[in-house]
Amino acid sequence: MGRRQDNRPVPRWLMHLAPHEFYASLLDVDTAGLAARGIQGLILDLDNTLAPWRTGEPARELAAWIDEALGRGLKCHIVSNDHGPRVRLFTRLLGIGGTAKALKPAGRAFRLAMAIMGTSPGRTAVIGDQLFTDVLGGRLQGCHTILVAPLSEHELGWTTVMRRLERAVLKRLQDAGVLPLEPRRRGDGR
Ligand SMILES: [Mg+2]
């Protein structure tokens, strides 16, 4: 829509930051479609993916989405760089497992999550709001990766800096046609 296409080839390193899918929010992610493509486990980011940064409790719609995923046979495990008490609050309220202080994009917590869920990288999807932690980390493990738009803009320090860089990478991927200009929403038929 009026945006110029950028025909330069996307450098290979940049493709490590390219999610396989891009959704407006976690609640828009099509769990039936994931199950149909053979995905058996979901690695879920916490902050700005499951809940806005620093909010205390998950929304009721989130619990329903998790139940829907579990009902389709998808195992779920939170992998968060946040501290233990916050991750434990969400694992308890949602009834799923979780790993805190994950140091994403490092691979250890991703591999641990897959070991706990009993899934292989090819059958695991990583869902998160950050290219340099969630998408890069998932890509390096060979997982299916899904970027969601962040739930809130309120973040501190390092994340704010990374966001600027992230927006530039996202724009480059969108201009090259690797990613759609608009994220998918539930029921938009794509
Ligand atoms: Mg996040």
Short mmCIF file of N, CA and C and ligand atoms in Angstrom, two decimals:
data_model
loop_
_atom_site.label_atom_id
_atom_site.label_comp_id
_atom_site.label_asym_id
_atom_site.label_seq_id
_atom_site.Cartn_x
_atom_site.Cartn_y
_atom_site.Cartn_z
N MET A 1 0.85 -1.20 0.00
CA MET A 1 0.00 0.00 0.00
C MET A 1 0.87 1.24 0.00
N GLY A 2 1.38 1.57 -1.18
CA GLY A 2 2.18 2.76 -1.31
C GLY A 2 3.60 2.63 -0.77
N ARG A 3 3.91 1.47 -0.20
CA ARG A 3 5.25 1.31 0.36
C ARG A 3 6.16 0.72 -0.71
N ARG A 4 7.34 1.32 -0.85
CA ARG A 4 8.23 0.85 -1.90
C ARG A 4 8.83 -0.50 -1.53
N GLN A 5 8.86 -1.37 -2.49
CA GLN A 5 9.50 -2.66 -2.26
C GLN A 5 11.01 -2.50 -2.32
N ASP A 6 11.71 -3.20 -1.47
CA ASP A 6 13.16 -3.18 -1.45
C ASP A 6 13.62 -4.49 -2.05
N ASN A 7 14.24 -4.41 -3.24
CA ASN A 7 14.57 -5.64 -3.96
C ASN A 7 15.96 -6.19 -3.64
N ARG A 8 16.68 -5.49 -2.76
CA ARG A 8 17.99 -6.03 -2.39
C ARG A 8 17.80 -7.36 -1.68
N PRO A 9 18.69 -8.36 -1.93
CA PRO A 9 18.53 -9.63 -1.22
C PRO A 9 18.76 -9.44 0.28
N VAL A 10 18.00 -10.16 1.08
CA VAL A 10 18.15 -10.07 2.53
C VAL A 10 19.39 -10.87 2.93
N PRO A 11 20.35 -10.25 3.64
CA PRO A 11 21.55 -10.99 4.04
C PRO A 11 21.18 -12.21 4.90
N ARG A 12 22.00 -13.25 4.77
CA ARG A 12 21.68 -14.50 5.46
C ARG A 12 21.56 -14.33 6.97
N TRP A 13 22.44 -13.49 7.56
CA TRP A 13 22.41 -13.31 9.02
C TRP A 13 21.08 -12.71 9.47
N LEU A 14 20.51 -11.87 8.58
CA LEU A 14 19.25 -11.22 8.93
C LEU A 14 18.10 -12.23 8.99
N MET A 15 18.23 -13.29 8.19
CA MET A 15 17.17 -14.30 8.18
C MET A 15 17.09 -15.04 9.53
N HIS A 16 18.18 -15.01 10.32
CA HIS A 16 18.13 -15.59 11.68
C HIS A 16 17.16 -14.82 12.58
N LEU A 17 16.85 -13.59 12.16
CA LEU A 17 15.94 -12.75 12.95
C LEU A 17 14.54 -12.71 12.35
N ALA A 18 14.33 -13.47 11.30
CA ALA A 18 13.04 -13.43 10.61
C ALA A 18 12.10 -14.50 11.17
N PRO A 19 11.01 -14.08 11.81
CA PRO A 19 10.05 -15.07 12.30
C PRO A 19 9.35 -15.75 11.12
N HIS A 20 8.90 -16.99 11.35
CA HIS A 20 8.16 -17.70 10.30
C HIS A 20 6.75 -17.14 10.15
N GLU A 21 6.21 -16.61 11.25
CA GLU A 21 4.87 -16.03 11.22
C GLU A 21 4.85 -14.77 12.08
N PHE A 22 3.90 -13.89 11.80
CA PHE A 22 3.81 -12.61 12.50
C PHE A 22 2.33 -12.36 12.81
N TYR A 23 2.01 -12.34 14.10
CA TYR A 23 0.62 -12.16 14.54
C TYR A 23 0.48 -10.88 15.35
N ALA A 24 -0.74 -10.35 15.39
CA ALA A 24 -1.00 -9.13 16.15
C ALA A 24 -0.89 -9.38 17.65
N SER A 25 -1.27 -10.57 18.12
CA SER A 25 -1.14 -10.90 19.54
C SER A 25 -1.16 -12.41 19.69
N LEU A 26 -0.81 -12.87 20.89
CA LEU A 26 -0.84 -14.31 21.15
C LEU A 26 -2.24 -14.87 20.92
N LEU A 27 -3.25 -14.10 21.34
CA LEU A 27 -4.63 -14.58 21.22
C LEU A 27 -5.05 -14.75 19.77
N ASP A 28 -4.33 -14.11 18.84
CA ASP A 28 -4.63 -14.27 17.42
C ASP A 28 -3.98 -15.51 16.82
N VAL A 29 -3.03 -16.10 17.55
CA VAL A 29 -2.30 -17.26 17.00
C VAL A 29 -3.23 -18.45 16.88
N ASP A 30 -3.20 -19.05 15.71
CA ASP A 30 -4.12 -20.13 15.34
C ASP A 30 -3.57 -21.48 15.85
N THR A 31 -4.06 -21.92 17.00
CA THR A 31 -3.53 -23.17 17.58
C THR A 31 -3.92 -24.38 16.74
N ALA A 32 -5.08 -24.33 16.09
CA ALA A 32 -5.50 -25.45 15.23
C ALA A 32 -4.52 -25.59 14.06
N GLY A 33 -4.11 -24.45 13.50
CA GLY A 33 -3.17 -24.46 12.38
C GLY A 33 -1.82 -25.02 12.80
N LEU A 34 -1.38 -24.65 14.01
CA LEU A 34 -0.09 -25.16 14.51
C LEU A 34 -0.16 -26.67 14.71
N ALA A 35 -1.25 -27.14 15.32
CA ALA A 35 -1.40 -28.59 15.54
C ALA A 35 -1.45 -29.31 14.19
N ALA A 36 -2.14 -28.71 13.21
CA ALA A 36 -2.29 -29.33 11.89
C ALA A 36 -0.94 -29.46 11.17
N ARG A 37 -0.01 -28.53 11.45
CA ARG A 37 1.30 -28.61 10.79
C ARG A 37 2.29 -29.47 11.58
N GLY A 38 1.80 -30.13 12.63
CA GLY A 38 2.63 -31.08 13.35
C GLY A 38 3.33 -30.54 14.58
N ILE A 39 3.02 -29.29 14.93
CA ILE A 39 3.61 -28.72 16.15
C ILE A 39 3.00 -29.42 17.37
N GLN A 40 3.87 -29.78 18.33
CA GLN A 40 3.42 -30.50 19.52
C GLN A 40 3.69 -29.73 20.82
N GLY A 41 4.55 -28.72 20.75
CA GLY A 41 4.89 -27.97 21.96
C GLY A 41 5.07 -26.49 21.66
N LEU A 42 4.69 -25.65 22.63
CA LEU A 42 4.83 -24.20 22.49
C LEU A 42 5.73 -23.67 23.58
N ILE A 43 6.76 -22.94 23.19
CA ILE A 43 7.61 -22.22 24.13
C ILE A 43 7.11 -20.78 24.12
N LEU A 44 6.64 -20.32 25.29
CA LEU A 44 5.97 -19.02 25.35
C LEU A 44 6.79 -18.01 26.14
N ASP A 45 7.01 -16.85 25.55
CA ASP A 45 7.62 -15.74 26.26
C ASP A 45 6.58 -15.18 27.23
N LEU A 46 7.03 -14.56 28.31
CA LEU A 46 6.08 -14.01 29.29
C LEU A 46 5.80 -12.52 29.05
N ASP A 47 6.80 -11.67 29.33
CA ASP A 47 6.55 -10.22 29.31
C ASP A 47 6.22 -9.70 27.92
N ASN A 48 5.09 -9.03 27.83
CA ASN A 48 4.58 -8.43 26.59
C ASN A 48 4.12 -9.45 25.56
N THR A 49 4.12 -10.75 25.96
CA THR A 49 3.54 -11.78 25.09
C THR A 49 2.32 -12.38 25.79
N LEU A 50 2.54 -12.95 27.00
CA LEU A 50 1.42 -13.49 27.79
C LEU A 50 0.69 -12.38 28.54
N ALA A 51 1.43 -11.37 28.96
CA ALA A 51 0.83 -10.29 29.74
C ALA A 51 1.66 -9.03 29.55
N PRO A 52 1.02 -7.85 29.66
CA PRO A 52 1.80 -6.61 29.56
C PRO A 52 2.89 -6.59 30.63
N TRP A 53 3.95 -5.89 30.33
CA TRP A 53 5.09 -5.81 31.23
C TRP A 53 4.64 -5.43 32.64
N ARG A 54 5.02 -6.21 33.61
CA ARG A 54 4.79 -5.95 35.03
C ARG A 54 3.35 -6.09 35.51
N THR A 55 2.42 -6.49 34.68
CA THR A 55 1.07 -6.72 35.22
C THR A 55 1.07 -8.03 35.98
N GLY A 56 0.24 -8.06 37.01
CA GLY A 56 0.29 -9.16 37.96
C GLY A 56 -0.41 -10.43 37.54
N GLU A 57 -1.46 -10.33 36.76
CA GLU A 57 -2.23 -11.53 36.47
C GLU A 57 -2.58 -11.65 35.00
N PRO A 58 -2.66 -12.88 34.52
CA PRO A 58 -3.04 -13.06 33.13
C PRO A 58 -4.52 -12.75 32.90
N ALA A 59 -4.83 -12.22 31.73
CA ALA A 59 -6.22 -11.95 31.38
C ALA A 59 -6.97 -13.29 31.23
N ARG A 60 -8.28 -13.22 31.44
CA ARG A 60 -9.10 -14.44 31.33
C ARG A 60 -9.00 -15.04 29.92
N GLU A 61 -8.91 -14.17 28.91
CA GLU A 61 -8.81 -14.66 27.53
C GLU A 61 -7.54 -15.49 27.33
N LEU A 62 -6.48 -15.12 28.08
CA LEU A 62 -5.23 -15.86 27.95
C LEU A 62 -5.40 -17.28 28.48
N ALA A 63 -6.02 -17.41 29.63
CA ALA A 63 -6.25 -18.74 30.20
C ALA A 63 -7.07 -19.60 29.23
N ALA A 64 -8.05 -18.96 28.57
CA ALA A 64 -8.87 -19.70 27.60
C ALA A 64 -8.04 -20.13 26.40
N TRP A 65 -7.13 -19.25 25.96
CA TRP A 65 -6.25 -19.58 24.82
C TRP A 65 -5.34 -20.76 25.17
N ILE A 66 -4.77 -20.72 26.40
CA ILE A 66 -3.89 -21.81 26.84
C ILE A 66 -4.69 -23.12 26.91
N ASP A 67 -5.90 -23.06 27.45
CA ASP A 67 -6.73 -24.26 27.53
C ASP A 67 -7.03 -24.82 26.14
N GLU A 68 -7.27 -23.90 25.20
CA GLU A 68 -7.55 -24.33 23.82
C GLU A 68 -6.32 -25.05 23.25
N ALA A 69 -5.13 -24.46 23.48
CA ALA A 69 -3.89 -25.07 22.98
C ALA A 69 -3.69 -26.46 23.60
N LEU A 70 -3.84 -26.54 24.92
CA LEU A 70 -3.66 -27.81 25.62
C LEU A 70 -4.68 -28.83 25.11
N GLY A 71 -5.91 -28.35 24.87
CA GLY A 71 -6.97 -29.23 24.36
C GLY A 71 -6.66 -29.80 22.99
N ARG A 72 -5.83 -29.08 22.22
CA ARG A 72 -5.43 -29.58 20.90
C ARG A 72 -4.19 -30.45 20.99
N GLY A 73 -3.74 -30.73 22.20
CA GLY A 73 -2.58 -31.60 22.38
C GLY A 73 -1.26 -30.88 22.33
N LEU A 74 -1.29 -29.53 22.37
CA LEU A 74 -0.05 -28.76 22.36
C LEU A 74 0.43 -28.58 23.80
N LYS A 75 1.64 -29.02 24.08
CA LYS A 75 2.20 -28.77 25.41
C LYS A 75 2.68 -27.32 25.45
N CYS A 76 2.69 -26.73 26.64
CA CYS A 76 3.09 -25.32 26.77
C CYS A 76 4.13 -25.16 27.87
N HIS A 77 5.12 -24.34 27.64
CA HIS A 77 6.15 -24.07 28.65
C HIS A 77 6.61 -22.62 28.49
N ILE A 78 6.57 -21.87 29.59
CA ILE A 78 7.03 -20.47 29.56
C ILE A 78 8.56 -20.45 29.64
N VAL A 79 9.19 -19.69 28.77
CA VAL A 79 10.64 -19.47 28.86
C VAL A 79 10.83 -17.95 28.90
N SER A 80 11.26 -17.45 30.07
CA SER A 80 11.31 -16.01 30.28
C SER A 80 12.65 -15.57 30.83
N ASN A 81 13.08 -14.39 30.43
CA ASN A 81 14.29 -13.81 31.01
C ASN A 81 13.99 -13.12 32.34
N ASP A 82 12.72 -13.06 32.70
CA ASP A 82 12.31 -12.41 33.95
C ASP A 82 12.65 -13.30 35.15
N HIS A 83 12.46 -12.75 36.36
CA HIS A 83 12.87 -13.46 37.57
C HIS A 83 11.87 -14.55 37.98
N GLY A 84 12.30 -15.40 38.88
CA GLY A 84 11.53 -16.57 39.27
C GLY A 84 10.13 -16.33 39.79
N PRO A 85 9.95 -15.42 40.79
CA PRO A 85 8.61 -15.26 41.37
C PRO A 85 7.56 -14.88 40.33
N ARG A 86 7.92 -14.01 39.39
CA ARG A 86 6.94 -13.59 38.37
C ARG A 86 6.58 -14.77 37.44
N VAL A 87 7.60 -15.53 37.06
CA VAL A 87 7.34 -16.68 36.18
C VAL A 87 6.50 -17.72 36.93
N ARG A 88 6.81 -17.95 38.22
CA ARG A 88 6.05 -18.94 39.01
C ARG A 88 4.59 -18.53 39.15
N LEU A 89 4.34 -17.22 39.30
CA LEU A 89 2.96 -16.73 39.39
C LEU A 89 2.17 -17.18 38.15
N PHE A 90 2.78 -17.01 36.99
CA PHE A 90 2.07 -17.34 35.75
C PHE A 90 1.97 -18.85 35.53
N THR A 91 3.00 -19.59 35.89
CA THR A 91 2.91 -21.05 35.71
C THR A 91 1.82 -21.61 36.61
N ARG A 92 1.70 -21.03 37.83
CA ARG A 92 0.68 -21.49 38.77
C ARG A 92 -0.72 -21.13 38.27
N LEU A 93 -0.89 -19.88 37.83
CA LEU A 93 -2.22 -19.45 37.40
C LEU A 93 -2.67 -20.13 36.11
N LEU A 94 -1.70 -20.44 35.24
CA LEU A 94 -2.07 -21.04 33.94
C LEU A 94 -1.97 -22.56 33.95
N GLY A 95 -1.34 -23.10 34.98
CA GLY A 95 -1.22 -24.56 35.06
C GLY A 95 -0.28 -25.17 34.03
N ILE A 96 0.80 -24.42 33.70
CA ILE A 96 1.80 -24.95 32.76
C ILE A 96 3.19 -24.78 33.38
N GLY A 97 4.20 -25.39 32.76
CA GLY A 97 5.56 -25.29 33.27
C GLY A 97 6.22 -23.99 32.86
N GLY A 98 7.38 -23.71 33.47
CA GLY A 98 8.08 -22.49 33.10
C GLY A 98 9.53 -22.48 33.56
N THR A 99 10.33 -21.71 32.85
CA THR A 99 11.74 -21.54 33.19
C THR A 99 12.02 -20.04 33.25
N ALA A 100 12.57 -19.59 34.38
CA ALA A 100 12.90 -18.17 34.56
C ALA A 100 14.38 -17.93 34.30
N LYS A 101 14.77 -16.66 34.26
CA LYS A 101 16.17 -16.26 34.05
C LYS A 101 16.80 -17.05 32.91
N ALA A 102 16.09 -17.08 31.80
CA ALA A 102 16.44 -17.99 30.71
C ALA A 102 17.64 -17.52 29.88
N LEU A 103 17.99 -16.24 29.99
CA LEU A 103 19.11 -15.69 29.22
C LEU A 103 18.94 -15.88 27.72
N LYS A 104 17.69 -15.76 27.25
CA LYS A 104 17.47 -15.83 25.79
C LYS A 104 18.26 -14.73 25.10
N PRO A 105 18.87 -14.92 23.97
CA PRO A 105 18.66 -16.03 23.03
C PRO A 105 19.51 -17.28 23.28
N ALA A 106 20.20 -17.38 24.41
CA ALA A 106 21.01 -18.58 24.67
C ALA A 106 20.12 -19.82 24.61
N GLY A 107 20.71 -20.92 24.20
CA GLY A 107 19.92 -22.10 23.86
C GLY A 107 19.49 -22.99 25.02
N ARG A 108 20.17 -22.86 26.17
CA ARG A 108 19.97 -23.83 27.24
C ARG A 108 18.51 -23.94 27.69
N ALA A 109 17.86 -22.81 27.96
CA ALA A 109 16.47 -22.85 28.45
C ALA A 109 15.51 -23.39 27.38
N PHE A 110 15.78 -23.09 26.12
CA PHE A 110 14.95 -23.62 25.03
C PHE A 110 15.06 -25.16 25.01
N ARG A 111 16.30 -25.66 25.13
CA ARG A 111 16.50 -27.11 25.08
C ARG A 111 15.88 -27.78 26.30
N LEU A 112 15.99 -27.11 27.45
CA LEU A 112 15.38 -27.64 28.67
C LEU A 112 13.86 -27.73 28.51
N ALA A 113 13.27 -26.66 27.96
CA ALA A 113 11.81 -26.65 27.76
C ALA A 113 11.38 -27.79 26.84
N MET A 114 12.14 -28.01 25.77
CA MET A 114 11.79 -29.09 24.84
C MET A 114 11.95 -30.45 25.50
N ALA A 115 12.98 -30.58 26.36
CA ALA A 115 13.18 -31.85 27.06
C ALA A 115 12.00 -32.12 28.00
N ILE A 116 11.55 -31.06 28.69
CA ILE A 116 10.42 -31.21 29.61
C ILE A 116 9.14 -31.55 28.84
N MET A 117 8.93 -30.90 27.70
CA MET A 117 7.72 -31.17 26.91
C MET A 117 7.83 -32.45 26.10
N GLY A 118 9.06 -32.94 25.92
CA GLY A 118 9.26 -34.14 25.10
C GLY A 118 9.06 -33.88 23.62
N THR A 119 9.45 -32.67 23.17
CA THR A 119 9.28 -32.33 21.75
C THR A 119 10.63 -32.07 21.10
N SER A 120 10.67 -32.27 19.79
CA SER A 120 11.88 -31.98 19.02
C SER A 120 11.77 -30.54 18.49
N PRO A 121 12.90 -29.92 18.09
CA PRO A 121 12.83 -28.55 17.56
C PRO A 121 11.85 -28.42 16.40
N GLY A 122 11.83 -29.39 15.51
CA GLY A 122 10.95 -29.32 14.35
C GLY A 122 9.47 -29.37 14.70
N ARG A 123 9.17 -29.81 15.91
CA ARG A 123 7.77 -29.89 16.33
C ARG A 123 7.46 -28.90 17.46
N THR A 124 8.34 -27.89 17.60
CA THR A 124 8.16 -26.90 18.66
C THR A 124 8.07 -25.50 18.04
N ALA A 125 7.12 -24.72 18.52
CA ALA A 125 7.01 -23.33 18.09
C ALA A 125 7.38 -22.42 19.25
N VAL A 126 8.18 -21.39 18.97
CA VAL A 126 8.54 -20.37 19.95
C VAL A 126 7.72 -19.13 19.65
N ILE A 127 7.00 -18.64 20.66
CA ILE A 127 6.15 -17.45 20.46
C ILE A 127 6.61 -16.34 21.39
N GLY A 128 6.94 -15.17 20.83
CA GLY A 128 7.40 -14.07 21.67
C GLY A 128 7.36 -12.75 20.92
N ASP A 129 7.62 -11.67 21.67
CA ASP A 129 7.49 -10.33 21.08
C ASP A 129 8.82 -9.71 20.69
N GLN A 130 9.94 -10.43 20.91
CA GLN A 130 11.23 -9.81 20.60
C GLN A 130 12.05 -10.62 19.60
N LEU A 131 12.58 -9.90 18.60
CA LEU A 131 13.36 -10.56 17.56
C LEU A 131 14.68 -11.10 18.10
N PHE A 132 15.34 -10.31 18.98
CA PHE A 132 16.71 -10.66 19.38
C PHE A 132 16.77 -11.69 20.51
N THR A 133 15.64 -11.97 21.14
CA THR A 133 15.63 -13.00 22.18
C THR A 133 14.79 -14.20 21.74
N ASP A 134 13.50 -13.96 21.48
CA ASP A 134 12.58 -15.07 21.18
C ASP A 134 12.82 -15.65 19.78
N VAL A 135 12.81 -14.78 18.78
CA VAL A 135 12.91 -15.28 17.40
C VAL A 135 14.32 -15.81 17.12
N LEU A 136 15.34 -15.02 17.47
CA LEU A 136 16.71 -15.49 17.24
C LEU A 136 16.97 -16.80 18.01
N GLY A 137 16.59 -16.82 19.28
CA GLY A 137 16.81 -18.02 20.10
C GLY A 137 16.11 -19.24 19.52
N GLY A 138 14.86 -19.06 19.10
CA GLY A 138 14.10 -20.17 18.52
C GLY A 138 14.69 -20.63 17.19
N ARG A 139 15.08 -19.65 16.36
CA ARG A 139 15.69 -19.95 15.06
C ARG A 139 16.98 -20.77 15.23
N LEU A 140 17.80 -20.36 16.20
CA LEU A 140 19.08 -21.05 16.40
C LEU A 140 18.88 -22.50 16.84
N GLN A 141 17.72 -22.79 17.47
CA GLN A 141 17.42 -24.17 17.87
C GLN A 141 16.72 -24.95 16.76
N GLY A 142 16.34 -24.26 15.68
CA GLY A 142 15.64 -24.95 14.59
C GLY A 142 14.14 -25.07 14.82
N CYS A 143 13.60 -24.20 15.69
CA CYS A 143 12.16 -24.24 15.98
C CYS A 143 11.39 -23.36 14.98
N HIS A 144 10.08 -23.59 14.94
CA HIS A 144 9.17 -22.70 14.22
C HIS A 144 9.04 -21.45 15.10
N THR A 145 9.12 -20.25 14.51
CA THR A 145 9.09 -19.04 15.34
C THR A 145 7.94 -18.13 14.95
N ILE A 146 7.29 -17.59 15.98
CA ILE A 146 6.15 -16.70 15.77
C ILE A 146 6.39 -15.41 16.55
N LEU A 147 6.42 -14.30 15.84
CA LEU A 147 6.53 -12.98 16.48
C LEU A 147 5.13 -12.45 16.73
N VAL A 148 4.91 -11.89 17.92
CA VAL A 148 3.65 -11.20 18.20
C VAL A 148 3.99 -9.75 18.54
N ALA A 149 3.08 -8.83 18.22
CA ALA A 149 3.30 -7.43 18.58
C ALA A 149 3.29 -7.31 20.10
N PRO A 150 4.17 -6.49 20.70
CA PRO A 150 4.23 -6.38 22.17
C PRO A 150 2.92 -5.83 22.75
N LEU A 151 2.53 -6.34 23.93
CA LEU A 151 1.27 -5.92 24.56
C LEU A 151 1.35 -4.51 25.14
N SER A 152 2.54 -4.07 25.53
CA SER A 152 2.66 -2.70 26.05
C SER A 152 3.98 -2.10 25.59
N GLU A 153 4.04 -0.79 25.64
CA GLU A 153 5.25 -0.09 25.20
C GLU A 153 6.14 0.26 26.38
N HIS A 154 5.67 -0.04 27.60
CA HIS A 154 6.43 0.37 28.78
C HIS A 154 7.54 -0.62 29.11
N GLU A 155 8.75 -0.21 28.80
CA GLU A 155 9.89 -1.05 29.09
C GLU A 155 11.04 -0.17 29.53
N LEU A 156 12.04 -0.80 30.10
CA LEU A 156 13.14 -0.03 30.65
C LEU A 156 14.45 -0.30 29.93
N GLY A 157 15.31 0.68 29.97
CA GLY A 157 16.72 0.55 29.61
C GLY A 157 17.02 -0.21 28.35
N TRP A 158 17.63 -1.35 28.53
CA TRP A 158 18.18 -2.11 27.43
C TRP A 158 17.11 -2.49 26.41
N THR A 159 15.94 -2.88 26.89
CA THR A 159 14.88 -3.30 25.98
C THR A 159 14.46 -2.15 25.07
N THR A 160 14.43 -0.93 25.61
CA THR A 160 14.07 0.24 24.81
C THR A 160 15.05 0.43 23.66
N VAL A 161 16.32 0.26 23.96
CA VAL A 161 17.36 0.39 22.94
C VAL A 161 17.17 -0.69 21.87
N MET A 162 16.94 -1.93 22.33
CA MET A 162 16.79 -3.04 21.40
C MET A 162 15.55 -2.86 20.53
N ARG A 163 14.50 -2.28 21.09
CA ARG A 163 13.27 -2.05 20.32
C ARG A 163 13.52 -1.23 19.07
N ARG A 164 14.38 -0.19 19.20
CA ARG A 164 14.66 0.66 18.06
C ARG A 164 15.33 -0.14 16.95
N LEU A 165 16.30 -0.94 17.35
CA LEU A 165 17.03 -1.78 16.41
C LEU A 165 16.06 -2.78 15.77
N GLU A 166 15.19 -3.31 16.63
CA GLU A 166 14.22 -4.31 16.20
C GLU A 166 13.27 -3.75 15.13
N ARG A 167 12.83 -2.51 15.36
CA ARG A 167 11.92 -1.88 14.39
C ARG A 167 12.59 -1.73 13.03
N ALA A 168 13.90 -1.42 13.05
CA ALA A 168 14.64 -1.27 11.80
C ALA A 168 14.74 -2.62 11.07
N VAL A 169 15.02 -3.69 11.83
CA VAL A 169 15.12 -5.03 11.23
C VAL A 169 13.76 -5.46 10.68
N LEU A 170 12.72 -5.22 11.46
CA LEU A 170 11.36 -5.59 11.05
C LEU A 170 10.99 -4.89 9.74
N LYS A 171 11.32 -3.60 9.67
CA LYS A 171 10.99 -2.83 8.47
C LYS A 171 11.74 -3.37 7.26
N ARG A 172 13.01 -3.72 7.46
CA ARG A 172 13.83 -4.28 6.36
C ARG A 172 13.21 -5.59 5.87
N LEU A 173 12.78 -6.45 6.80
CA LEU A 173 12.18 -7.74 6.43
C LEU A 173 10.84 -7.52 5.73
N GLN A 174 10.10 -6.52 6.19
CA GLN A 174 8.80 -6.23 5.56
C GLN A 174 8.99 -5.64 4.17
N ASP A 175 9.94 -4.72 4.04
CA ASP A 175 10.20 -4.11 2.74
C ASP A 175 10.66 -5.14 1.72
N ALA A 176 11.39 -6.16 2.19
CA ALA A 176 11.90 -7.20 1.29
C ALA A 176 10.83 -8.26 1.00
N GLY A 177 9.68 -8.13 1.65
CA GLY A 177 8.60 -9.09 1.41
C GLY A 177 8.75 -10.39 2.18
N VAL A 178 9.74 -10.46 3.10
CA VAL A 178 9.91 -11.66 3.92
C VAL A 178 8.78 -11.76 4.94
N LEU A 179 8.35 -10.61 5.45
CA LEU A 179 7.25 -10.55 6.41
C LEU A 179 6.13 -9.67 5.85
N PRO A 180 4.89 -10.00 6.18
CA PRO A 180 3.79 -9.13 5.74
C PRO A 180 3.85 -7.78 6.45
N LEU A 181 3.31 -6.75 5.82
CA LEU A 181 3.31 -5.41 6.42
C LEU A 181 2.42 -5.36 7.65
N GLU A 182 1.35 -6.13 7.61
CA GLU A 182 0.42 -6.16 8.75
C GLU A 182 0.44 -7.55 9.37
N PRO A 183 0.48 -7.61 10.72
CA PRO A 183 0.43 -8.92 11.37
C PRO A 183 -0.93 -9.60 11.16
N ARG A 184 -0.92 -10.92 11.22
CA ARG A 184 -2.18 -11.68 11.07
C ARG A 184 -3.04 -11.50 12.31
N ARG A 185 -4.34 -11.53 12.08
CA ARG A 185 -5.29 -11.54 13.18
C ARG A 185 -6.18 -12.76 13.03
N ARG A 186 -6.71 -13.18 14.15
CA ARG A 186 -7.59 -14.34 14.15
C ARG A 186 -8.75 -14.11 13.17
N GLY A 187 -8.98 -15.08 12.32
CA GLY A 187 -10.14 -15.00 11.44
C GLY A 187 -9.97 -14.11 10.24
N ASP A 188 -8.73 -13.65 9.93
CA ASP A 188 -8.59 -12.81 8.74
C ASP A 188 -8.38 -13.63 7.47
N GLY A 189 -8.41 -14.95 7.62
CA GLY A 189 -8.50 -15.83 6.46
C GLY A 189 -7.22 -16.01 5.64
N ARG A 190 -6.06 -15.55 6.18
CA ARG A 190 -4.83 -15.75 5.42
C ARG A 190 -4.25 -17.12 5.65
MG MG B 1 8.80 -10.38 25.82
#
